[in-house]
Tab-separated table of C-alpha atoms in Angstrom:
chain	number	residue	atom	x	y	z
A	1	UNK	CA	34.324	-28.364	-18.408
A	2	UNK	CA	31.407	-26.153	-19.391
A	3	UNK	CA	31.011	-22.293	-18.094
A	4	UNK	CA	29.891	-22.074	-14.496
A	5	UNK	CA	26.926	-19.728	-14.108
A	6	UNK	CA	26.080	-17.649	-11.508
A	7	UNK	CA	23.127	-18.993	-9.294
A	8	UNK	CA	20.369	-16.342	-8.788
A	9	UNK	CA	19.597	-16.723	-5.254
A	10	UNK	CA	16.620	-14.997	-2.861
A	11	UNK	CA	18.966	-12.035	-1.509
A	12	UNK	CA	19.461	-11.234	-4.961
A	13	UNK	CA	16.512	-11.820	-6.824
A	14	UNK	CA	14.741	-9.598	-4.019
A	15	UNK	CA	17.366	-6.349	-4.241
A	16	UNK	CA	17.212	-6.564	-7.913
A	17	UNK	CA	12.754	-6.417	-7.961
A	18	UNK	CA	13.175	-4.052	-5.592
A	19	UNK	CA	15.710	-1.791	-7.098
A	20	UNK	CA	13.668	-2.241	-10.305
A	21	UNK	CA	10.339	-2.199	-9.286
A	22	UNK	CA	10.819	0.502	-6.327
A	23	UNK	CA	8.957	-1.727	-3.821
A	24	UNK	CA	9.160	-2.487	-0.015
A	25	UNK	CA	11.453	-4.835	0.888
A	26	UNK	CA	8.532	-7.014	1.958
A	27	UNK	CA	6.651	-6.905	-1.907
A	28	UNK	CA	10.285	-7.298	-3.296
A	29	UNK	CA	11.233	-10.937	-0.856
A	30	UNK	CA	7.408	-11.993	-1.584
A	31	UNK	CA	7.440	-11.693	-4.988
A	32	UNK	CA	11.167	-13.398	-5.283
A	33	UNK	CA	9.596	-16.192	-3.148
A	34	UNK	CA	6.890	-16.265	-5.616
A	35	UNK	CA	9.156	-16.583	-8.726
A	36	UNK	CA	11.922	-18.674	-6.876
A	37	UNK	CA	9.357	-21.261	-5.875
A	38	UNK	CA	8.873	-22.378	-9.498
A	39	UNK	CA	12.426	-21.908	-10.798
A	40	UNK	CA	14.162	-24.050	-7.915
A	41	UNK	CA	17.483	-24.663	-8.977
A	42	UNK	CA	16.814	-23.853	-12.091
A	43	UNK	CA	16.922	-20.780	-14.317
A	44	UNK	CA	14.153	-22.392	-16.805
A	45	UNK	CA	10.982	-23.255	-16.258
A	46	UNK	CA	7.872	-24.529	-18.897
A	47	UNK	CA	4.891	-22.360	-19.163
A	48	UNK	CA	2.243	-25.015	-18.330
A	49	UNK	CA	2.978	-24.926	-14.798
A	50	UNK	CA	1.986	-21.504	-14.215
A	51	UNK	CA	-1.737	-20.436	-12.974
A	52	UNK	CA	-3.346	-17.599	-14.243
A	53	UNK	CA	-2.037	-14.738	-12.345
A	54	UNK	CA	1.145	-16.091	-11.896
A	55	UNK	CA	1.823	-15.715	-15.562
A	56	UNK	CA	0.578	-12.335	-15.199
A	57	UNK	CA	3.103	-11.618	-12.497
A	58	UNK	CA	5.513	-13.374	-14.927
A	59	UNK	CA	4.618	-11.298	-17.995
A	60	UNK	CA	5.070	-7.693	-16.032
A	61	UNK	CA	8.712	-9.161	-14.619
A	62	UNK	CA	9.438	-9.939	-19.022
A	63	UNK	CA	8.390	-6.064	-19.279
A	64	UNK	CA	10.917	-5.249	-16.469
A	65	UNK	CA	13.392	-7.408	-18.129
A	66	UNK	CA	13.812	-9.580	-14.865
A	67	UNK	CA	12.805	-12.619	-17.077
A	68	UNK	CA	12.931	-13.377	-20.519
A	69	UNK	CA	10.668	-15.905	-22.829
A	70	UNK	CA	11.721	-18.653	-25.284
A	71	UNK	CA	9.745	-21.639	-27.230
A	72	UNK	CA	10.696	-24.181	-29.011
A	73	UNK	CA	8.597	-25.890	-31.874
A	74	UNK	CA	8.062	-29.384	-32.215
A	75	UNK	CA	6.062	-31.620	-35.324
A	76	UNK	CA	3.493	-33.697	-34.236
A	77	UNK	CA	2.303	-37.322	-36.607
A	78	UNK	CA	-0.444	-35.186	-37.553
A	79	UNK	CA	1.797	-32.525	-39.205
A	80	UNK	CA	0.528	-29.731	-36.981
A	81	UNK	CA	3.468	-27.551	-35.231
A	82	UNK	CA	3.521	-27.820	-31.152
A	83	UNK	CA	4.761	-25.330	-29.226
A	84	UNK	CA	6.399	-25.420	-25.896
A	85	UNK	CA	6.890	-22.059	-24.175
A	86	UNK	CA	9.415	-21.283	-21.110
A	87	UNK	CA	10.529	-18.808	-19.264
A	88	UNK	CA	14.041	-17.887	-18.346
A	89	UNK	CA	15.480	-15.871	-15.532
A	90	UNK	CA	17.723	-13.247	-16.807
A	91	UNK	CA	20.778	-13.178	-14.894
A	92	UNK	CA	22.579	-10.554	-16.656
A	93	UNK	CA	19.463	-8.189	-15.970
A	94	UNK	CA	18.943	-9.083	-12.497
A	95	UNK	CA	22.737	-9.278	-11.569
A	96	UNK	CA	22.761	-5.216	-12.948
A	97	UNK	CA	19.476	-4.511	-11.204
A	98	UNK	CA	20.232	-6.212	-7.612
A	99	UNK	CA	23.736	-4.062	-7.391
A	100	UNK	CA	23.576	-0.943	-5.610
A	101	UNK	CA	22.370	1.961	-7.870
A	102	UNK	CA	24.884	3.808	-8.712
A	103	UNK	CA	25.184	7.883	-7.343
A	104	UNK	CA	24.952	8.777	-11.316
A	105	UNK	CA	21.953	7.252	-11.646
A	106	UNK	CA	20.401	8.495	-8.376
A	107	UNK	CA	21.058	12.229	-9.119
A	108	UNK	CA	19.546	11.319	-12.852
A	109	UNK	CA	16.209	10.326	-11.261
A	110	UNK	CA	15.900	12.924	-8.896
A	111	UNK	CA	16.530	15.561	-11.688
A	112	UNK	CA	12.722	16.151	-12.041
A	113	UNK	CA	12.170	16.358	-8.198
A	114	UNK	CA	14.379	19.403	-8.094
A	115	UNK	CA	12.396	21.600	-11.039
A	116	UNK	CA	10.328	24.131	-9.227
A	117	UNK	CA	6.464	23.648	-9.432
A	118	UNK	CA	5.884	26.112	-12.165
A	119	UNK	CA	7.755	23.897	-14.966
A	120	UNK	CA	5.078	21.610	-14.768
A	121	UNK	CA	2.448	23.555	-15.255
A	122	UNK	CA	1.040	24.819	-19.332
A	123	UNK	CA	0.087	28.088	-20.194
A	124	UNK	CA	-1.169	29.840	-23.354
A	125	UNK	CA	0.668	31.545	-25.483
């Protein structure tokens, strides 16, 4: 029997875009939606069946490393290459992003809140 793989589902798509993204709850569940609604059951789809901003949406979740890209290449009788672009969800990624953040990694990103005002600011020497 092949490998069983885990099955990205709403709850979890949603607390890993918005422990990634920092959203609202609400952005986080509408944009899983979003994404969900073309992936189905699935964790592949093709490119062609994205609209315009979709893919936009798409391409800033790649640069958040929710989902990843792929193509594969295909000769045609007229001896030009095809290619067929999808996108993947990845699971790894979105499995680490939906758990909890860990207390290490909360006191790292409030390590700049704490520096007093003066830190920030230049002066000339």
């Amino acid at each position: 029997m092949g490998t069983v793989r885990q099955m990205i589902t709403h709850e979890v798509l949603t607390n890993a875009i918005k422990n990634r993204l920092e959203v609202s709850q609400d952005v986080a569940q509408d944009l899983a939606f979003r994404v969900l609604n073309y992936f189905g059951f699935s964790d592949e789809i093709i490119d062609n069946v994205l609209d315009h901003d979709d893919r936009r949406t798409f391409y800033f979740l790649q640069d958040m490393q929710i989902l990843t890209t792929h193509w594969e290449e295909a000769l045609l009788p007229s001896g030009r290459i095809w290619r067929v672009f999808y996108w993947d969800l990845n699971t790894e990624r979105i499995l680490q992003y939906a758990a909890s953040p860990s207390e290490d990694s909360r006191m790292e990103a409030g390590l700049y809140e704490t520096l007093p005002e003066d830190v920030w600011s230049r002066s000339a020497a």
